[in-house]
Amino acid sequence: MLGRLASWLRGSPAPAPLDPAEVPALDARLAGMEAGERLAWAWERFGARAAIGTSFQPAGIVLLHLAKRRGLDLPAFTLDTGLLFRETIELKSVLQDHLGIVVESVLPDLDLTEQARRHGDRLWERDPDACCGLRKVAPLGRKLRELDVWITGLRRDGSAARAATPFLEAVAREDGSAVWKLNPLADWTRERVWAHLKEHRLPHNPLHDRGYRSIGCSVCTKPAGEGADERAGRWPGFDKTECGLHTRLRRPSA
Ligand code: SF4
């Protein structure tokens, strides 16, 4: 393992393209590992072409901590829509200092002024799917051009729509080519995530202490109260529970 790691650090050639047909066998192998081992697998095979995507929800903080604890220099990025809560921006800074890491902020192509000029003011109040497309899904698509593996904090117990989350799946970049999506915490519960934060004295978003469950953009997230569904409070007034990052990237063609 160390030899392969060393070759990565020396800048060895890019890994061989992955065949989506490999997914079922790899998914089964990953099921037998601990979350930290799944991250180590990604680092060993893909090096810096695997990256943790986080919005600083508790699961994302666990991933950043597990990677740091194992000495894995996996890059990390966040999608900064320009509409995040002040508390979320502050948490990013606190975590970077606490873990000694840098989290790249990936920005939308349009700033809010230009988005309002082209699509009208407060697009999120009229068409949140379009707004998420511009401010989250498109920037992610741009970021995935640089990566072979996108590492997420998705958990099966996060919502009914996420109940079948595999450890590894293939999704398509804009050009149809496959990129891997690794979900190392798919089998973790909300309780286990929070216990990990507590055990390791990791910071969390203070909005969780004020009744917010999942935390997204400030204009689209309301407190839902302890015991509410984990995705409650997102896009109140709309029949929408996902921003599209995990639902709008189609599967690559076989
Ligand atoms: S969460 Fe709301 S403000 Fe943020 S990108 Fe989606 S619709 Fe726009």
XYZ file of C-alpha atoms and ligand atoms in Angstrom, residues 81-84 112 115 123-125 127-137 216-221 234-235 240 242-243, ligand 1:
39
model
C -24.017 29.239 -3.824
C -23.491 32.739 -2.450
C -26.600 32.200 -0.338
C -25.217 30.104 2.501
C -26.524 36.816 -7.871
C -28.605 35.642 -12.246
C -35.401 32.847 -8.683
C -35.477 30.443 -5.723
C -38.961 31.710 -4.829
C -38.337 28.074 -9.654
C -36.015 26.484 -7.079
C -35.143 23.638 -9.447
C -33.767 26.143 -11.942
C -31.948 28.024 -9.188
C -30.377 24.821 -7.804
C -29.445 23.892 -11.350
C -27.549 27.142 -11.835
C -26.006 27.450 -8.380
C -25.343 23.818 -7.418
C -25.759 21.207 -10.150
C -28.721 24.456 2.801
C -29.099 27.995 1.467
C -30.379 30.565 3.964
C -33.282 31.608 1.725
C -34.561 28.037 1.334
C -34.060 26.474 4.772
C -35.710 22.485 3.005
C -37.642 24.412 0.313
C -38.943 19.412 -3.326
C -33.429 17.342 -3.077
C -31.344 20.041 -4.735
S -31.164 25.906 -2.208
Fe -32.441 27.642 -2.830
S -31.108 29.436 -3.106
Fe -29.821 27.569 -2.939
S -29.423 27.020 -5.044
Fe -31.246 25.847 -4.418
S -33.062 27.126 -4.891
Fe -31.195 28.423 -5.070
